[in-house]
Coordinates of C-alpha atoms and ligand atoms in Angstrom, one line a residue:
M197 CA 0.0 0.0 0.0
S198 CA 1.1 3.6 -0.6
P199 CA 1.3 5.9 2.5
D200 CA -2.0 7.6 1.4
E201 CA -3.7 4.2 1.0
R202 CA -2.5 3.2 4.4
R203 CA -4.0 6.3 6.0
E204 CA -7.3 5.8 4.2
F205 CA -7.3 2.1 5.2
A206 CA -6.7 3.0 8.9
R207 CA -9.8 5.3 8.8
D208 CA -11.9 2.6 7.1
L209 CA -10.7 -0.1 9.5
G210 CA -11.4 2.0 12.6
S211 CA -14.9 2.7 11.4
R212 CA -15.6 -1.0 10.9
L213 CA -14.5 -2.1 14.4
P214 CA -17.4 -3.4 16.4
A215 CA -18.7 -1.1 19.2
G216 CA -16.9 -1.8 22.5
F217 CA -14.0 -3.6 20.7
T218 CA -10.7 -3.3 22.7
L219 CA -7.6 -2.1 20.9
G220 CA -4.5 -2.8 22.8
V221 CA -0.7 -3.4 22.8
A222 CA 1.1 -6.3 24.5
T223 CA 4.5 -6.9 26.2
S224 CA 6.0 -9.3 28.7
A225 CA 8.1 -8.7 31.7
F226 CA 11.3 -10.6 30.8
Q227 CA 11.4 -9.1 27.4
I228 CA 11.2 -5.4 28.4
E229 CA 11.9 -4.8 32.1
G230 CA 15.6 -5.3 32.5
A231 CA 16.7 -4.6 36.1
T232 CA 17.1 -8.3 36.6
H233 CA 19.3 -7.7 39.6
E234 CA 17.2 -5.0 41.3
G235 CA 14.6 -5.1 44.1
G236 CA 15.7 -8.5 45.2
R237 CA 14.3 -10.2 42.1
G238 CA 15.1 -13.9 41.9
E239 CA 16.6 -15.7 38.9
S240 CA 14.3 -17.1 36.3
V241 CA 15.0 -20.1 34.0
W242 CA 15.5 -17.5 31.2
D243 CA 18.3 -15.7 33.2
A244 CA 20.0 -19.1 33.6
F245 CA 19.5 -20.0 30.0
T246 CA 20.8 -16.7 28.5
S247 CA 23.9 -17.0 30.6
Q248 CA 24.9 -20.2 28.8
P249 CA 27.0 -19.6 25.8
G250 CA 25.4 -20.4 22.4
R251 CA 21.8 -20.3 23.7
V252 CA 20.9 -16.9 22.3
V253 CA 21.8 -16.2 18.7
D254 CA 23.5 -12.8 19.4
G255 CA 24.9 -13.9 22.8
S256 CA 22.8 -11.3 24.6
T257 CA 21.0 -11.3 27.9
A258 CA 17.9 -9.5 29.1
D259 CA 19.7 -7.8 31.9
R260 CA 18.7 -4.4 30.6
A261 CA 16.2 -5.4 27.9
A262 CA 14.2 -2.3 27.0
D263 CA 14.9 -0.8 30.5
H264 CA 11.2 -0.5 31.0
Y265 CA 11.7 -1.0 34.8
H266 CA 13.1 2.5 34.9
R267 CA 11.0 4.0 32.2
V268 CA 7.4 3.3 33.2
P269 CA 6.2 6.9 33.0
E270 CA 7.6 7.4 29.5
D271 CA 6.2 4.0 28.3
V272 CA 2.7 4.7 29.7
E273 CA 2.8 8.1 28.1
L274 CA 3.5 6.5 24.8
M275 CA 0.4 4.3 25.2
H276 CA -1.7 7.3 26.2
D277 CA -0.7 9.2 23.1
L278 CA -1.3 6.1 21.0
G279 CA -4.9 6.2 22.1
I280 CA -5.3 2.5 22.8
D281 CA -7.7 1.1 25.3
S282 CA -5.7 -1.6 27.1
Y283 CA -2.2 -2.7 27.9
R284 CA -1.3 -6.4 28.2
F285 CA 1.8 -6.9 30.3
S286 CA 3.1 -9.7 32.5
F287 CA 3.9 -9.8 36.2
A288 CA 7.5 -11.2 36.6
W289 CA 7.0 -14.2 38.9
P290 CA 10.7 -14.1 40.1
R291 CA 10.3 -10.3 40.9
L292 CA 7.3 -11.0 43.1
Q293 CA 8.3 -14.4 44.5
P294 CA 12.1 -14.7 44.0
E295 CA 12.1 -18.4 45.0
G296 CA 8.7 -19.3 43.6
K297 CA 7.2 -19.6 47.0
G298 CA 6.5 -17.5 50.2
S299 CA 5.1 -14.1 50.6
L300 CA 5.2 -11.4 47.8
K301 CA 8.4 -9.3 47.7
Q302 CA 7.5 -5.7 48.5
A303 CA 9.8 -4.1 45.9
G304 CA 8.1 -6.2 43.2
V305 CA 4.6 -5.3 44.5
D306 CA 5.6 -1.6 44.5
F307 CA 6.8 -1.7 41.0
Y308 CA 3.5 -3.1 39.6
E309 CA 1.5 -0.7 41.8
R310 CA 3.4 2.2 40.2
L311 CA 2.7 0.8 36.7
L312 CA -1.0 0.3 37.5
D313 CA -1.2 3.8 39.0
R314 CA 0.2 5.3 35.8
L315 CA -2.1 3.3 33.6
D316 CA -5.1 4.4 35.7
A317 CA -4.0 8.0 35.4
A318 CA -3.6 7.6 31.7
G319 CA -7.0 6.0 31.2
V320 CA -5.5 2.8 29.9
A321 CA -7.0 -0.5 31.1
S322 CA -4.8 -3.4 32.1
M323 CA -4.6 -7.0 31.1
A324 CA -2.1 -8.8 33.3
T325 CA -0.5 -12.2 32.5
L326 CA 0.7 -14.2 35.5
F327 CA 3.1 -16.4 33.7
H328 CA 4.9 -15.4 30.5
W329 CA 7.8 -17.9 30.6
D330 CA 10.0 -16.6 33.4
T331 CA 9.7 -19.5 35.8
P332 CA 11.6 -19.0 39.0
N333 CA 14.8 -21.0 38.7
E334 CA 14.5 -22.2 42.3
L335 CA 11.5 -24.3 41.3
R336 CA 13.7 -27.3 40.4
G337 CA 12.5 -29.2 37.4
G338 CA 10.4 -26.3 36.4
W339 CA 7.1 -27.3 34.7
F340 CA 8.3 -30.9 34.4
N341 CA 7.7 -31.1 38.1
R342 CA 4.0 -31.3 39.1
D343 CA 4.6 -29.3 42.2
T344 CA 5.3 -26.2 40.1
A345 CA 1.5 -26.2 39.2
Q346 CA 0.7 -26.0 42.9
R347 CA 3.3 -23.2 43.4
F348 CA 1.8 -21.3 40.6
G349 CA -1.7 -21.7 42.1
D350 CA -0.4 -20.2 45.4
F351 CA 1.3 -17.3 43.5
A352 CA -2.0 -16.6 41.7
L353 CA -3.9 -16.5 45.0
Q354 CA -1.6 -14.0 46.5
M355 CA -1.6 -11.9 43.3
G356 CA -5.4 -12.0 43.2
E357 CA -5.6 -10.9 46.8
R358 CA -3.1 -8.1 46.2
F359 CA -4.2 -6.8 42.8
G360 CA -7.7 -8.2 42.3
D361 CA -9.4 -4.9 42.7
R362 CA -7.3 -3.1 40.1
V363 CA -6.3 -5.4 37.3
G364 CA -8.6 -5.0 34.3
S365 CA -8.4 -8.6 33.1
W366 CA -6.3 -11.7 34.0
V367 CA -4.4 -14.1 31.9
T368 CA -3.1 -17.2 33.7
V369 CA -0.5 -18.7 31.3
N370 CA 0.9 -17.4 28.0
E371 CA 1.4 -20.0 25.3
P372 CA 2.0 -23.3 27.1
A373 CA 2.5 -24.8 23.7
T374 CA 5.7 -22.7 23.1
V375 CA 7.1 -23.4 26.5
T376 CA 6.5 -27.1 26.1
L377 CA 7.7 -27.5 22.5
E378 CA 10.5 -25.0 22.4
G379 CA 11.6 -25.2 26.0
Y380 CA 11.1 -28.9 27.0
A381 CA 10.9 -30.8 23.8
L382 CA 13.3 -29.1 21.4
G383 CA 15.7 -27.3 23.7
V384 CA 15.7 -23.9 21.8
H385 CA 14.1 -22.0 24.7
A386 CA 14.6 -22.1 28.5
P387 CA 15.1 -24.4 30.3
G388 CA 16.8 -25.9 27.2
A389 CA 15.5 -29.5 27.7
S390 CA 15.4 -31.8 24.6
R391 CA 12.9 -34.5 25.7
L392 CA 10.9 -34.6 22.5
F393 CA 7.7 -36.5 23.3
N394 CA 8.8 -37.1 26.8
A395 CA 8.2 -33.4 27.4
L396 CA 4.4 -33.8 27.5
P397 CA 4.2 -33.7 31.3
A398 CA 5.4 -30.1 31.1
A399 CA 2.3 -29.4 29.1
H400 CA 0.0 -31.1 31.5
H401 CA 1.5 -29.3 34.5
Q402 CA 1.2 -25.9 32.9
L403 CA -2.4 -26.6 32.1
L404 CA -3.0 -27.8 35.6
G405 CA -1.3 -24.6 36.9
H406 CA -3.6 -22.6 34.7
G407 CA -6.7 -24.3 36.2
L408 CA -5.4 -23.9 39.7
A409 CA -4.7 -20.2 39.0
V410 CA -8.3 -19.7 37.7
Q411 CA -9.6 -21.3 40.9
A412 CA -7.3 -19.1 43.0
L413 CA -8.2 -15.9 41.2
R414 CA -11.9 -16.7 41.7
A415 CA -11.3 -17.5 45.4
A416 CA -9.6 -14.1 45.7
D417 CA -12.7 -12.5 44.2
V418 CA -10.9 -10.6 41.5
T419 CA -13.1 -8.2 39.7
G420 CA -11.8 -8.7 36.2
P421 CA -12.5 -11.5 33.7
I422 CA -10.1 -14.4 33.6
G423 CA -8.7 -16.3 30.5
I424 CA -5.8 -18.2 29.1
V425 CA -3.6 -17.4 26.1
N426 CA -2.9 -20.1 23.5
V427 CA -1.0 -19.6 20.3
H428 CA -2.8 -21.2 17.3
S429 CA -1.2 -22.1 14.0
P430 CA -3.4 -23.6 11.4
V431 CA -1.6 -26.6 9.9
V432 CA -1.6 -27.8 6.3
P433 CA 0.2 -30.8 4.8
A434 CA 2.9 -29.9 2.3
S435 CA 1.5 -32.3 -0.3
G436 CA -1.3 -34.7 -0.9
S437 CA 0.8 -37.6 0.3
E438 CA -0.5 -39.8 3.2
A439 CA 2.7 -39.3 5.2
D440 CA 2.5 -35.5 5.0
A441 CA -1.2 -35.6 6.0
A442 CA -0.4 -37.9 9.0
F443 CA 2.4 -35.6 10.3
A444 CA 0.3 -32.5 9.7
S445 CA -2.5 -33.9 11.9
L446 CA 0.2 -34.9 14.5
F447 CA 1.5 -31.3 14.5
D448 CA -2.0 -29.9 14.8
V449 CA -2.5 -32.0 17.9
L450 CA 0.8 -31.1 19.3
H451 CA 0.7 -27.4 18.7
N452 CA -3.0 -26.6 18.9
R453 CA -5.3 -29.3 20.3
I454 CA -3.3 -30.5 23.3
F455 CA -3.6 -27.0 24.7
A456 CA -7.1 -26.0 23.6
D457 CA -9.1 -29.2 24.0
P458 CA -8.5 -29.9 27.7
V459 CA -9.2 -26.2 28.6
L460 CA -12.4 -26.0 26.5
L461 CA -13.6 -29.6 26.3
G462 CA -12.1 -31.1 29.5
R463 CA -10.3 -33.9 27.6
Y464 CA -7.1 -34.4 25.7
P465 CA -7.5 -34.9 22.0
V466 CA -7.3 -38.5 20.6
A467 CA -3.8 -39.2 19.3
P468 CA -3.7 -39.5 15.5
E469 CA -3.7 -43.1 14.3
G470 CA -0.3 -44.7 14.6
F471 CA 1.1 -42.1 17.0
E472 CA -0.8 -43.3 20.2
P473 CA 2.3 -44.5 22.1
L474 CA 3.8 -41.0 21.9
F475 CA 1.0 -39.6 23.9
S476 CA 0.8 -42.1 26.6
A477 CA 1.8 -39.5 29.2
L478 CA -1.6 -37.7 28.5
A479 CA -3.7 -40.8 28.1
D480 CA -4.0 -41.7 31.7
V481 CA -3.9 -38.4 33.6
D482 CA -6.2 -38.1 36.6
P483 CA -9.7 -37.1 35.5
A484 CA -9.8 -34.8 38.5
D485 CA -6.9 -32.8 36.9
L486 CA -9.1 -32.3 33.8
L487 CA -11.9 -30.9 35.8
V488 CA -9.5 -28.3 37.2
I489 CA -8.0 -27.6 33.7
S490 CA -11.4 -27.0 32.2
E491 CA -12.6 -24.4 34.8
K492 CA -15.0 -22.2 32.9
L493 CA -13.2 -19.1 31.4
D494 CA -14.5 -15.6 30.9
F495 CA -12.5 -15.2 27.6
Y496 CA -10.1 -17.2 25.4
G497 CA -6.9 -15.4 24.3
L498 CA -5.7 -16.3 20.8
N499 CA -2.2 -15.5 19.7
Y500 CA -1.7 -15.7 16.0
Y501 CA 1.5 -15.2 14.0
A502 CA 1.6 -17.7 11.0
P503 CA 0.3 -21.0 9.7
S504 CA 2.5 -24.2 9.6
K505 CA 3.2 -26.3 6.6
I506 CA 4.3 -29.8 7.5
A507 CA 6.1 -32.4 5.5
A508 CA 7.3 -35.9 6.4
G509 CA 11.0 -36.5 6.9
S510 CA 13.6 -34.7 9.0
G511 CA 15.3 -31.6 7.8
A512 CA 14.5 -28.7 10.0
P513 CA 16.2 -25.6 8.6
A514 CA 18.0 -23.3 11.1
T515 CA 15.8 -20.4 12.0
P516 CA 16.7 -16.9 13.4
D517 CA 16.1 -18.2 16.8
G518 CA 18.3 -21.2 16.5
A519 CA 18.2 -24.9 15.7
S520 CA 18.8 -28.0 17.8
A521 CA 19.8 -31.6 17.4
A522 CA 16.3 -32.5 18.8
M523 CA 14.6 -30.5 16.0
A524 CA 16.7 -32.2 13.4
S525 CA 15.8 -35.6 14.8
L526 CA 12.1 -35.2 14.3
P527 CA 10.4 -37.4 11.6
F528 CA 8.7 -34.3 10.1
H529 CA 9.7 -30.7 9.5
L530 CA 8.2 -27.2 8.8
E531 CA 8.3 -26.3 5.1
A532 CA 8.7 -22.8 3.7
W533 CA 5.8 -21.0 2.0
P534 CA 7.2 -19.6 -1.3
E535 CA 3.7 -18.2 -2.1
F536 CA 3.8 -15.7 0.8
P537 CA 6.2 -12.8 1.7
V538 CA 8.0 -13.3 5.0
T539 CA 8.7 -11.3 8.2
G540 CA 12.2 -10.8 9.6
F541 CA 11.8 -14.1 11.4
G542 CA 11.1 -15.8 8.0
W543 CA 7.5 -16.4 9.1
P544 CA 5.0 -16.4 6.2
I545 CA 2.7 -13.3 6.1
A546 CA -0.6 -15.0 5.7
P547 CA -3.5 -13.0 7.2
E548 CA -6.1 -15.3 5.7
F549 CA -4.9 -18.0 8.1
L550 CA -6.0 -15.8 11.1
G551 CA -9.4 -16.2 9.6
T552 CA -8.8 -20.0 9.5
A553 CA -7.6 -20.0 13.1
L554 CA -10.9 -18.3 14.1
D555 CA -12.9 -20.7 11.9
D556 CA -11.2 -23.6 13.5
L557 CA -12.0 -22.3 17.0
A558 CA -15.7 -21.9 16.1
T559 CA -15.9 -25.3 14.4
R560 CA -14.0 -27.2 17.1
Y561 CA -15.4 -25.6 20.2
G562 CA -18.7 -23.9 19.2
D563 CA -20.9 -23.3 22.2
V564 CA -18.3 -23.9 24.8
L565 CA -16.0 -21.2 23.4
P566 CA -16.1 -18.1 25.5
P567 CA -15.6 -14.6 24.0
V568 CA -12.3 -14.5 22.1
V569 CA -9.6 -11.8 22.4
I570 CA -6.7 -11.7 19.9
T571 CA -4.1 -11.3 22.6
E572 CA -1.0 -11.1 20.3
N573 CA -0.4 -10.5 16.6
G574 CA 2.5 -8.7 15.0
A575 CA 5.7 -9.0 13.0
S576 CA 9.4 -8.4 13.2
F577 CA 11.2 -6.4 10.5
A578 CA 14.7 -4.9 10.2
D579 CA 13.7 -1.4 11.2
A580 CA 16.1 1.6 11.1
V581 CA 15.9 5.1 12.4
T582 CA 16.3 7.8 9.8
L583 CA 16.2 11.6 10.1
D584 CA 13.4 13.4 8.3
P585 CA 15.0 15.5 5.5
D586 CA 12.6 18.4 6.3
D587 CA 13.0 18.9 10.0
G588 CA 15.5 16.3 11.2
T589 CA 12.8 14.4 13.3
P590 CA 13.8 10.7 13.8
R591 CA 11.5 8.4 11.9
V592 CA 11.1 4.7 11.3
H593 CA 9.4 3.9 8.0
D594 CA 8.0 0.4 8.8
G595 CA 5.4 0.2 6.0
A596 CA 5.7 -3.6 5.9
R597 CA 4.5 -3.7 9.6
I598 CA 1.6 -1.4 8.8
D599 CA 0.6 -3.7 6.0
Y600 CA 0.9 -6.7 8.2
L601 CA -1.2 -5.3 11.0
A602 CA -3.8 -3.8 8.6
A603 CA -4.3 -7.1 6.8
H604 CA -4.6 -9.1 10.0
L605 CA -7.0 -6.9 11.8
D606 CA -9.0 -6.7 8.6
A607 CA -9.0 -10.5 8.3
A608 CA -10.2 -10.9 11.9
V609 CA -13.0 -8.5 11.6
R610 CA -14.1 -10.0 8.3
A611 CA -13.9 -13.6 9.6
V612 CA -16.2 -12.9 12.6
S613 CA -18.7 -10.8 10.6
G614 CA -18.6 -12.6 7.3
G615 CA -21.2 -15.3 7.8
G616 CA -18.6 -18.2 7.9
A617 CA -17.9 -20.6 10.8
A618 CA -16.2 -17.8 12.8
S619 CA -19.3 -15.6 12.7
V620 CA -20.5 -17.3 15.9
I621 CA -17.4 -16.0 17.7
D622 CA -17.8 -13.0 20.0
L623 CA -14.5 -11.3 19.2
R624 CA -13.8 -8.7 21.9
G625 CA -10.4 -7.2 21.0
Y626 CA -7.0 -7.2 19.3
Y627 CA -3.6 -6.5 20.9
V628 CA -0.5 -5.7 18.8
W629 CA 2.7 -7.5 19.7
S630 CA 4.4 -5.4 20.7
L631 CA 4.5 -1.9 22.1
L632 CA 8.3 -1.9 22.2
D633 CA 11.2 -3.5 20.5
N634 CA 12.4 -6.0 23.0
F635 CA 14.4 -9.1 23.9
E636 CA 13.1 -11.7 21.5
W637 CA 13.9 -14.8 23.5
A638 CA 16.5 -17.0 21.7
A639 CA 16.7 -14.4 18.9
G640 CA 18.0 -11.9 21.4
Y641 CA 17.8 -8.3 20.0
T642 CA 17.9 -9.4 16.3
Q643 CA 14.1 -9.3 15.8
R644 CA 12.2 -6.0 16.3
F645 CA 8.5 -6.3 16.9
G646 CA 7.7 -2.9 18.3
L647 CA 5.4 -0.1 17.3
V648 CA 8.1 1.9 19.1
H649 CA 11.8 1.5 18.2
V650 CA 14.2 1.1 21.1
D651 CA 17.9 2.0 20.8
F652 CA 19.4 -0.8 22.9
D653 CA 22.5 1.4 23.7
D654 CA 20.8 4.4 25.2
F655 CA 17.1 3.2 25.3
T656 CA 15.8 6.1 23.3
R657 CA 12.2 5.4 22.2
T658 CA 11.2 6.4 18.6
P659 CA 7.6 5.8 17.6
K660 CA 7.6 4.1 14.2
D661 CA 5.2 4.9 11.3
S662 CA 3.1 1.8 12.5
Y663 CA 2.6 3.6 15.8
H664 CA 1.1 6.6 14.1
W665 CA -0.9 4.4 11.8
L666 CA -2.5 2.5 14.8
R667 CA -3.3 5.8 16.4
R668 CA -5.2 6.7 13.3
V669 CA -7.2 3.5 13.6
A670 CA -7.9 4.2 17.2
E671 CA -9.1 7.7 16.5
S672 CA -11.3 6.6 13.6
R673 CA -13.6 4.6 15.7
Ligands
LIG1582 C1 5.2 -14.7 22.6 C2 6.0 -13.5 22.7 C3 7.0 -13.4 21.5 C4 6.2 -13.4 20.2 C5 7.1 -13.3 19.0 C6 4.8 -15.1 21.2 O1 5.0 -16.4 21.0 O2 4.1 -14.7 23.5 O3 6.7 -13.5 23.9 O4 7.9 -12.3 21.6 O5 5.5 -14.6 20.1 O6 8.0 -14.4 18.9

């Protein structure tokens, strides 16, 4: 799109958003806060992981990240000027409970009180995630250990009691699929375990932790709605062959269904034919756990980035966030999508598959699906700051990100209002990932997702063109 077309599209899109639809931006604690050694914060599995050579592609740590810990007023001001309704952030568990147990650390509580005060003053609502991957390192075994679910439930109870009257809405766990697959099965994220299918207990324990957290937040009488955030990637086989089809359904179960079915239907999906032995860890879980995991939710958070094309045979290509021996040993792999342009991460830009993800949710879960919120969507690109030739103002011309966001928000609105399967979905909002350029996990600082550029040497913030574009969408409602 040309700059004029983008402006026009922003106005049009804003005018088509349903009444009461929430526009927001999202971040997570570990990726932006920095100050990892301040206020008595404990170590997280990600601090331990990033200190191991070779784990993060640029060798960086999140010790300073985007320095948000020291820049809350400036960052909230940016959100206020952007005109969005809501800010999704995460509470850093190790900042609040350095050892993953015991009473809440006052310095941590004070930090989030200051953030919530600023948001209130700016008229920006809050959506707070209790777990966005920064498991306290003291919880030995992490999510592989069932006790971590209990610890998380206790943490949720204290957080609900402390912040229950002021957080706008609650997310228990962010993307248990990514933590399980990248962190416990493939070893490319913290804690760096390569257990392949033996990683599945980590999935079950995160889901149990989610259910216990829902119960705890309800027991604490929090005022806001409660949900989970799952990342969904529609899966297609690379060819019409039987082998590709079989591995595609295996990947759909692994990436999507294992995490959505128990939460929404109270049972794990049936393992695809021939792969049953791989799922034995989930076949005989205690039915009482499934009752906890399927506690009724007030909303379902959907993160969408890209679809997955699956082919039989090993051959995982290295990605910008690394590769591992475990990945290369799988009997299937992700194929490229030559038909789509790609983001900085090499992910296909395929907004129509956001419609597919919504259709799948409607078809698979129908009546039991609570209202849906798109809790993350966005793209990394190699952005650079340039000076405006007229007045020397720093600018970041990220037209590709504008086109990505425009096409995806448009696809979502069309899917839920277009008369197809997704039209039964009550879509309540859309959050852009991310407000700020940040520490992108195993990709370090090599992938910029922000609406606001961050200079990682002096932490200067520069709103990108996409920031100004989103403000226009917000204003046009
Ligand atoms: C995660 C974010 C991450 C983003 C881009 C999501 O999977 O929740 O923490 O930065 O994707 O990779």
